[in-house]
PDB file of C-alpha atoms and ligand atoms in Angstrom:
ATOM      1  CA  MET P  15       2.461  14.842 -16.137  1.00  0.00           C
ATOM      2  CA  ALA P  16       4.639  12.518 -18.187  1.00  0.00           C
ATOM      3  CA  PRO P  17       3.510   8.895 -18.204  1.00  0.00           C
ATOM      4  CA  GLU P  18       5.679   6.464 -16.229  1.00  0.00           C
ATOM      5  CA  PRO P  19       7.892   4.845 -18.916  1.00  0.00           C
ATOM      6  CA  SER P  20       7.847   1.373 -17.378  1.00  0.00           C
ATOM      7  CA  VAL P  21       7.428  -0.134 -13.945  1.00  0.00           C
ATOM      8  CA  SER P  22       8.311  -3.645 -12.903  1.00  0.00           C
ATOM      9  CA  LEU P  23       7.334  -5.351  -9.708  1.00  0.00           C
ATOM     10  CA  ARG P  24       9.136  -7.748  -7.412  1.00  0.00           C
ATOM     11  CA  ARG P  25       8.925  -8.985  -3.841  1.00  0.00           C
ATOM     12  CA  ALA P  26      10.609  -6.698  -1.314  1.00  0.00           C
ATOM     13  CA  VAL P  27      13.771  -7.907   0.413  1.00  0.00           C
ATOM     14  CA  PRO P  28      15.200  -6.754   3.788  1.00  0.00           C
ATOM     15  CA  GLY P  29      17.759  -4.484   2.068  1.00  0.00           C
ATOM     16  CA  ASP P  30      14.882  -2.411   0.663  1.00  0.00           C
ATOM     17  CA  LEU P  31      13.927  -1.199   4.151  1.00  0.00           C
ATOM     18  CA  PRO P  32      15.679   2.233   4.029  1.00  0.00           C
ATOM     19  CA  ARG P  33      13.905   3.129   0.773  1.00  0.00           C
ATOM     20  CA  LEU P  34      10.582   1.771   2.044  1.00  0.00           C
ATOM     21  CA  ALA P  35      11.014   3.908   5.182  1.00  0.00           C
ATOM     22  CA  GLU P  36      11.564   6.993   2.996  1.00  0.00           C
ATOM     23  CA  LEU P  37       8.459   6.251   0.953  1.00  0.00           C
ATOM     24  CA  SER P  38       6.422   5.558   4.099  1.00  0.00           C
ATOM     25  CA  GLU P  39       6.810   9.210   5.115  1.00  0.00           C
ATOM     26  CA  ARG P  40       4.244   9.941   2.417  1.00  0.00           C
ATOM     27  CA  LEU P  41       1.541   7.997   4.229  1.00  0.00           C
ATOM     28  CA  ALA P  42       0.687  10.991   6.412  1.00  0.00           C
ATOM     29  CA  ASP P  43       1.010  13.613   3.649  1.00  0.00           C
ATOM     30  CA  PHE P  44      -2.755  14.006   3.355  1.00  0.00           C
ATOM     31  CA  GLY P  45      -2.856  15.757   6.741  1.00  0.00           C
ATOM     32  CA  PRO P  46      -4.019  13.515   9.607  1.00  0.00           C
ATOM     33  CA  PRO P  47      -6.991  14.488  11.793  1.00  0.00           C
ATOM     34  CA  GLY P  48      -6.333  16.187  15.145  1.00  0.00           C
ATOM     35  CA  TRP P  49      -6.398  13.030  17.253  1.00  0.00           C
ATOM     36  CA  ARG P  50      -3.857  11.151  15.083  1.00  0.00           C
ATOM     37  CA  SER P  51      -0.231  12.274  14.648  1.00  0.00           C
ATOM     38  CA  ALA P  52       1.654  11.940  11.373  1.00  0.00           C
ATOM     39  CA  ARG P  53       4.440  10.170  13.291  1.00  0.00           C
ATOM     40  CA  GLU P  54       2.179   7.458  14.694  1.00  0.00           C
ATOM     41  CA  ILE P  55       0.750   6.771  11.254  1.00  0.00           C
ATOM     42  CA  VAL P  56       4.169   6.450   9.634  1.00  0.00           C
ATOM     43  CA  GLU P  57       5.648   4.483  12.551  1.00  0.00           C
ATOM     44  CA  GLY P  58       2.643   2.157  12.653  1.00  0.00           C
ATOM     45  CA  GLU P  59       2.975   1.304   8.972  1.00  0.00           C
ATOM     46  CA  LEU P  60       6.753   0.923   9.276  1.00  0.00           C
ATOM     47  CA  ARG P  61       6.316  -1.502  12.166  1.00  0.00           C
ATOM     48  CA  THR P  62       4.296  -3.785   9.902  1.00  0.00           C
ATOM     49  CA  ILE P  63       6.839  -3.467   7.090  1.00  0.00           C
ATOM     50  CA  ARG P  64       9.774  -4.221   9.393  1.00  0.00           C
ATOM     51  CA  ARG P  65       8.017  -7.238  10.910  1.00  0.00           C
ATOM     52  CA  HIS P  66       7.162  -8.612   7.510  1.00  0.00           C
ATOM     53  CA  LEU P  67      10.713  -8.167   6.194  1.00  0.00           C
ATOM     54  CA  GLU P  68      12.153  -9.858   9.294  1.00  0.00           C
ATOM     55  CA  SER P  69       9.750 -12.770   9.107  1.00  0.00           C
ATOM     56  CA  PRO P  70       7.062 -12.820   6.390  1.00  0.00           C
ATOM     57  CA  LEU P  71       3.611 -12.507   7.915  1.00  0.00           C
ATOM     58  CA  PRO P  72       1.306 -15.410   6.991  1.00  0.00           C
ATOM     59  CA  GLY P  73      -0.854 -14.745   3.955  1.00  0.00           C
ATOM     60  CA  ALA P  74       0.864 -11.412   3.265  1.00  0.00           C
ATOM     61  CA  GLU P  75       3.233 -10.088   0.586  1.00  0.00           C
ATOM     62  CA  LEU P  76       5.179  -6.881   0.126  1.00  0.00           C
ATOM     63  CA  PHE P  77       5.823  -5.868  -3.488  1.00  0.00           C
ATOM     64  CA  VAL P  78       7.907  -2.947  -4.730  1.00  0.00           C
ATOM     65  CA  ALA P  79       7.597  -1.137  -8.058  1.00  0.00           C
ATOM     66  CA  GLU P  80      10.823  -0.147  -9.764  1.00  0.00           C
ATOM     67  CA  ALA P  81      11.166   2.361 -12.551  1.00  0.00           C
ATOM     68  CA  GLY P  82      12.663   0.823 -15.687  1.00  0.00           C
ATOM     69  CA  ASP P  83      13.691  -2.796 -16.052  1.00  0.00           C
ATOM     70  CA  GLY P  84      13.526  -4.820 -12.881  1.00  0.00           C
ATOM     71  CA  VAL P  85      13.199  -8.388 -11.810  1.00  0.00           C
ATOM     72  CA  ALA P  86       9.939 -10.249 -12.115  1.00  0.00           C
ATOM     73  CA  ALA P  87       7.735 -10.572  -9.052  1.00  0.00           C
ATOM     74  CA  GLY P  88       8.518 -13.703  -7.130  1.00  0.00           C
ATOM     75  CA  SER P  89      11.952 -14.075  -8.685  1.00  0.00           C
ATOM     76  CA  GLY P  90      14.864 -14.697  -6.372  1.00  0.00           C
ATOM     77  CA  ALA P  91      17.215 -12.580  -8.519  1.00  0.00           C
ATOM     78  CA  THR P  92      19.823 -10.429  -6.788  1.00  0.00           C
ATOM     79  CA  VAL P  93      18.668  -6.932  -5.906  1.00  0.00           C
ATOM     80  CA  THR P  94      21.401  -4.334  -6.199  1.00  0.00           C
ATOM     81  CA  ALA P  95      21.747  -0.973  -4.414  1.00  0.00           C
ATOM     82  CA  GLU P  96      21.181   0.628  -7.811  1.00  0.00           C
ATOM     83  CA  SER P  97      17.871  -1.150  -8.345  1.00  0.00           C
ATOM     84  CA  ARG P  98      16.759  -0.287  -4.802  1.00  0.00           C
ATOM     85  CA  ALA P  99      17.257   3.402  -5.600  1.00  0.00           C
ATOM     86  CA  LYS P 100      14.748   2.969  -8.412  1.00  0.00           C
ATOM     87  CA  ILE P 101      11.924   1.901  -6.102  1.00  0.00           C
ATOM     88  CA  VAL P 102       9.073   4.292  -6.830  1.00  0.00           C
ATOM     89  CA  GLY P 103       6.323   2.703  -4.749  1.00  0.00           C
ATOM     90  CA  PHE P 104       5.214  -0.341  -2.851  1.00  0.00           C
ATOM     91  CA  VAL P 105       2.137  -2.273  -1.824  1.00  0.00           C
ATOM     92  CA  PHE P 106       1.593  -4.542   1.179  1.00  0.00           C
ATOM     93  CA  VAL P 107      -1.165  -7.080   0.654  1.00  0.00           C
ATOM     94  CA  GLU P 108      -2.725  -9.292   3.273  1.00  0.00           C
ATOM     95  CA  THR P 109      -5.235 -12.079   3.675  1.00  0.00           C
ATOM     96  CA  LEU P 110      -8.104 -11.070   5.934  1.00  0.00           C
ATOM     97  CA  THR P 111     -11.287 -12.853   6.955  1.00  0.00           C
ATOM     98  CA  ASP P 112     -14.624 -11.259   6.139  1.00  0.00           C
ATOM     99  CA  TYR P 113     -16.457 -10.474   9.379  1.00  0.00           C
ATOM    100  CA  PHE P 114     -19.854 -11.457   7.975  1.00  0.00           C
ATOM    101  CA  THR P 115     -19.056 -14.541   5.903  1.00  0.00           C
ATOM    102  CA  GLU P 116     -15.790 -15.636   7.562  1.00  0.00           C
ATOM    103  CA  ARG P 117     -14.408 -16.147   4.057  1.00  0.00           C
ATOM    104  CA  PRO P 118     -10.822 -15.038   3.294  1.00  0.00           C
ATOM    105  CA  HIS P 119     -10.241 -12.082   0.997  1.00  0.00           C
ATOM    106  CA  GLY P 120      -7.411  -9.855  -0.198  1.00  0.00           C
ATOM    107  CA  HIS P 121      -6.671  -6.599   1.607  1.00  0.00           C
ATOM    108  CA  VAL P 122      -4.398  -3.731   0.580  1.00  0.00           C
ATOM    109  CA  GLY P 123      -2.722  -2.919   3.871  1.00  0.00           C
ATOM    110  CA  ILE P 124      -0.307  -0.216   2.667  1.00  0.00           C
ATOM    111  CA  LEU P 125       0.140   1.561  -0.668  1.00  0.00           C
ATOM    112  CA  THR P 126       2.471   4.441  -1.397  1.00  0.00           C
ATOM    113  CA  VAL P 127       4.152   6.040  -4.390  1.00  0.00           C
ATOM    114  CA  ALA P 128       7.132   8.445  -4.426  1.00  0.00           C
ATOM    115  CA  ARG P 129       6.057  12.074  -4.766  1.00  0.00           C
ATOM    116  CA  GLU P 130       8.068  12.522  -7.972  1.00  0.00           C
ATOM    117  CA  SER P 131       6.348   9.490  -9.535  1.00  0.00           C
ATOM    118  CA  GLN P 132       2.762  10.417  -8.649  1.00  0.00           C
ATOM    119  CA  GLY P 133       0.060  10.712 -11.267  1.00  0.00           C
ATOM    120  CA  ARG P 134       1.799   8.439 -13.780  1.00  0.00           C
ATOM    121  CA  GLY P 135      -0.089   5.260 -13.116  1.00  0.00           C
ATOM    122  CA  VAL P 136       2.303   3.689 -10.596  1.00  0.00           C
ATOM    123  CA  GLY P 137      -0.393   3.502  -7.902  1.00  0.00           C
ATOM    124  CA  ALA P 138      -2.842   1.964 -10.363  1.00  0.00           C
ATOM    125  CA  ALA P 139      -0.182  -0.550 -11.501  1.00  0.00           C
ATOM    126  CA  LEU P 140       0.472  -1.581  -7.886  1.00  0.00           C
ATOM    127  CA  MET P 141      -3.257  -1.952  -7.277  1.00  0.00           C
ATOM    128  CA  ARG P 142      -3.724  -4.089 -10.392  1.00  0.00           C
ATOM    129  CA  PHE P 143      -0.816  -6.251  -9.290  1.00  0.00           C
ATOM    130  CA  ALA P 144      -2.345  -6.581  -5.814  1.00  0.00           C
ATOM    131  CA  GLU P 145      -5.655  -7.617  -7.367  1.00  0.00           C
ATOM    132  CA  ASP P 146      -3.931 -10.235  -9.541  1.00  0.00           C
ATOM    133  CA  TRP P 147      -2.224 -11.564  -6.418  1.00  0.00           C
ATOM    134  CA  ALA P 148      -5.619 -11.832  -4.701  1.00  0.00           C
ATOM    135  CA  ARG P 149      -7.243 -13.506  -7.722  1.00  0.00           C
ATOM    136  CA  GLY P 150      -4.325 -15.943  -7.842  1.00  0.00           C
ATOM    137  CA  ARG P 151      -5.191 -16.974  -4.301  1.00  0.00           C
ATOM    138  CA  GLY P 152      -8.785 -17.581  -5.310  1.00  0.00           C
ATOM    139  CA  PHE P 153     -10.212 -14.520  -3.532  1.00  0.00           C
ATOM    140  CA  SER P 154     -13.262 -12.845  -4.977  1.00  0.00           C
ATOM    141  CA  THR P 155     -12.957  -9.526  -3.140  1.00  0.00           C
ATOM    142  CA  MET P 156     -10.333  -6.986  -2.170  1.00  0.00           C
ATOM    143  CA  THR P 157     -10.666  -4.469   0.674  1.00  0.00           C
ATOM    144  CA  LEU P 158      -8.649  -1.526   1.939  1.00  0.00           C
ATOM    145  CA  ASN P 159      -8.856   1.213   4.563  1.00  0.00           C
ATOM    146  CA  VAL P 160      -8.302   4.838   3.725  1.00  0.00           C
ATOM    147  CA  PHE P 161      -8.463   7.936   5.925  1.00  0.00           C
ATOM    148  CA  ASP P 162     -11.583   9.963   5.305  1.00  0.00           C
ATOM    149  CA  GLY P 163      -9.433  13.034   4.595  1.00  0.00           C
ATOM    150  CA  ASN P 164      -7.169  11.338   2.033  1.00  0.00           C
ATOM    151  CA  ALA P 165      -9.034  12.696  -0.977  1.00  0.00           C
ATOM    152  CA  ARG P 166      -6.350  11.883  -3.508  1.00  0.00           C
ATOM    153  CA  ALA P 167      -6.102   8.224  -2.529  1.00  0.00           C
ATOM    154  CA  ARG P 168      -9.889   7.906  -2.358  1.00  0.00           C
ATOM    155  CA  ARG P 169     -10.237   9.264  -5.873  1.00  0.00           C
ATOM    156  CA  VAL P 170      -7.661   6.788  -7.173  1.00  0.00           C
ATOM    157  CA  TYR P 171      -9.440   3.870  -5.459  1.00  0.00           C
ATOM    158  CA  GLU P 172     -12.852   4.953  -6.712  1.00  0.00           C
ATOM    159  CA  ARG P 173     -11.514   5.260 -10.262  1.00  0.00           C
ATOM    160  CA  LEU P 174     -10.267   1.695  -9.887  1.00  0.00           C
ATOM    161  CA  GLY P 175     -13.755   0.510  -8.948  1.00  0.00           C
ATOM    162  CA  TYR P 176     -13.672   0.567  -5.126  1.00  0.00           C
ATOM    163  CA  SER P 177     -16.637   1.853  -3.098  1.00  0.00           C
ATOM    164  CA  PRO P 178     -16.939   2.699   0.583  1.00  0.00           C
ATOM    165  CA  GLU P 179     -18.568  -0.071   2.615  1.00  0.00           C
ATOM    166  CA  THR P 180     -18.539   0.433   6.412  1.00  0.00           C
ATOM    167  CA  LEU P 181     -17.434   3.730   7.960  1.00  0.00           C
ATOM    168  CA  ARG P 182     -15.306   3.656  11.120  1.00  0.00           C
ATOM    169  CA  TYR P 183     -16.220   6.451  13.539  1.00  0.00           C
ATOM    170  CA  ILE P 184     -13.868   7.749  16.216  1.00  0.00           C
ATOM    171  CA  LYS P 185     -14.202  10.278  19.030  1.00  0.00           C
ATOM    172  CA  ALA P 186     -11.401  11.705  21.166  1.00  0.00           C
ATOM    173  CA  LEU P 187     -12.409  11.192  24.828  1.00  0.00           C
ATOM    174  CA  ARG P 188     -11.271  13.618  27.486  1.00  0.00           C
TER     175      ARG P 188
HETATM  176  C1  COA C 222      -2.590   7.489  -3.466  1.00  0.00           C
HETATM  177  C2  COA C 222      -1.368   7.174  -4.324  1.00  0.00           C
HETATM  178  C3  COA C 222      -0.857   5.797  -3.956  1.00  0.00           C
HETATM  179  C4  COA C 222      -1.787   7.191  -5.793  1.00  0.00           C
HETATM  180  O1  COA C 222      -0.658   6.820  -6.555  1.00  0.00           O
HETATM  181  P1  COA C 222      -0.428   7.419  -8.044  1.00  0.00           P
HETATM  182  O2  COA C 222       0.717   6.700  -8.614  1.00  0.00           O
HETATM  183  O3  COA C 222      -0.342   8.890  -7.981  1.00  0.00           O
HETATM  184  O4  COA C 222      -1.779   6.969  -8.739  1.00  0.00           O
HETATM  185  P2  COA C 222      -2.022   6.924 -10.301  1.00  0.00           P
HETATM  186  O5  COA C 222      -0.982   7.686 -11.043  1.00  0.00           O
HETATM  187  O6  COA C 222      -2.202   5.513 -10.690  1.00  0.00           O
HETATM  188  O7  COA C 222      -3.387   7.696 -10.396  1.00  0.00           O
HETATM  189  C5  COA C 222      -3.406   9.081 -10.014  1.00  0.00           C
HETATM  190  C6  COA C 222      -3.973   9.926 -11.104  1.00  0.00           C
HETATM  191  O8  COA C 222      -3.112   9.927 -12.226  1.00  0.00           O
HETATM  192  C7  COA C 222      -3.869   9.584 -13.384  1.00  0.00           C
HETATM  193  N1  COA C 222      -3.010   8.777 -14.274  1.00  0.00           N
HETATM  194  C8  COA C 222      -2.842   7.467 -14.220  1.00  0.00           C
HETATM  195  N2  COA C 222      -1.994   7.056 -15.175  1.00  0.00           N
HETATM  196  C9  COA C 222      -1.596   8.164 -15.832  1.00  0.00           C
HETATM  197  C10 COA C 222      -0.705   8.407 -16.894  1.00  0.00           C
HETATM  198  N3  COA C 222      -0.043   7.394 -17.497  1.00  0.00           N
HETATM  199  N4  COA C 222      -0.519   9.672 -17.269  1.00  0.00           N
HETATM  200  C11 COA C 222      -1.175  10.678 -16.671  1.00  0.00           C
HETATM  201  N5  COA C 222      -2.037  10.501 -15.658  1.00  0.00           N
HETATM  202  C12 COA C 222      -2.249   9.267 -15.233  1.00  0.00           C
HETATM  203  C13 COA C 222      -5.012   8.771 -12.875  1.00  0.00           C
HETATM  204  O9  COA C 222      -6.115   8.851 -13.751  1.00  0.00           O
HETATM  205  C14 COA C 222      -5.302   9.419 -11.570  1.00  0.00           C
HETATM  206  O10 COA C 222      -6.106  10.551 -11.742  1.00  0.00           O
HETATM  207  P3  COA C 222      -7.076  11.067 -10.598  1.00  0.00           P
HETATM  208  O11 COA C 222      -6.190  11.424  -9.417  1.00  0.00           O
HETATM  209  O12 COA C 222      -7.757  12.230 -11.161  1.00  0.00           O
HETATM  210  O13 COA C 222      -7.972   9.905 -10.287  1.00  0.00           O
HETATM  211  C15 COA C 222      -0.275   8.247  -4.134  1.00  0.00           C
HETATM  212  O14 COA C 222      -0.845   9.512  -4.316  1.00  0.00           O
HETATM  213  C16 COA C 222       0.401   8.202  -2.780  1.00  0.00           C
HETATM  214  O15 COA C 222       1.354   7.483  -2.568  1.00  0.00           O
HETATM  215  N6  COA C 222      -0.065   9.038  -1.829  1.00  0.00           N
HETATM  216  C17 COA C 222       0.568   9.161  -0.537  1.00  0.00           C
HETATM  217  C18 COA C 222       0.397   7.898   0.288  1.00  0.00           C
HETATM  218  C19 COA C 222      -1.064   7.532   0.435  1.00  0.00           C
HETATM  219  O16 COA C 222      -1.884   8.372   0.765  1.00  0.00           O
HETATM  220  N7  COA C 222      -1.342   6.246   0.208  1.00  0.00           N
HETATM  221  C20 COA C 222      -2.674   5.720   0.300  1.00  0.00           C
HETATM  222  C21 COA C 222      -2.945   5.292   1.690  1.00  0.00           C
HETATM  223  S1  COA C 222      -4.589   4.622   1.857  1.00  0.00           S
END
């Protein structure tokens, strides 16, 4: 596992969609449970990404990580086809309201890294960036949802200091 040489982050633009769709295929790689198809997981996440790229959702941001030199997050610099090909991961962050306190907080809605870039710190870099975004908005907590069976992602989150809070139970009704 070679370390990722350098990753830079910027806001996603509509032209990134084809690459984001490719990377979204990974979101069901962990092996969904019997009542949930891989297609519905990927399509569900892509729906959010498409909507956000068409018209930014309030309180949300979509950031991409590029291998090598890129443009700074938030910059309006031109994004070329070449730089799009270098996208190795992305994170979608949202503003949610805490059910108990009704206070706003950051939420990692979607996180994915290209298979060939896994295990080099790209996921951790995207998470740190997401946390900085949340701190910048004055939030004191960050949440995320992860499938129970996604052991790899859960390990990464736990290494980064996240703990399970509530557990969502589901039962297939016949
Ligand atoms: C989950 C996911 C985002 C993690 O991304 P990642 O880039 O592989 O994560 P990192 O590289 O930051 O961390 C992974 C491991 O590499 C290690 N690592 C981090 N930086 C490293 C480096 N420079 N060199 C070597 N290893 C490193 C970490 O310690 C971590 O080890 P662990 O798995 O034993 O905890 C990625 O596996 C993924 O996209 N999975 C498919 C989609 C998915 O399931 N997304 C989450 C949905 S909730």
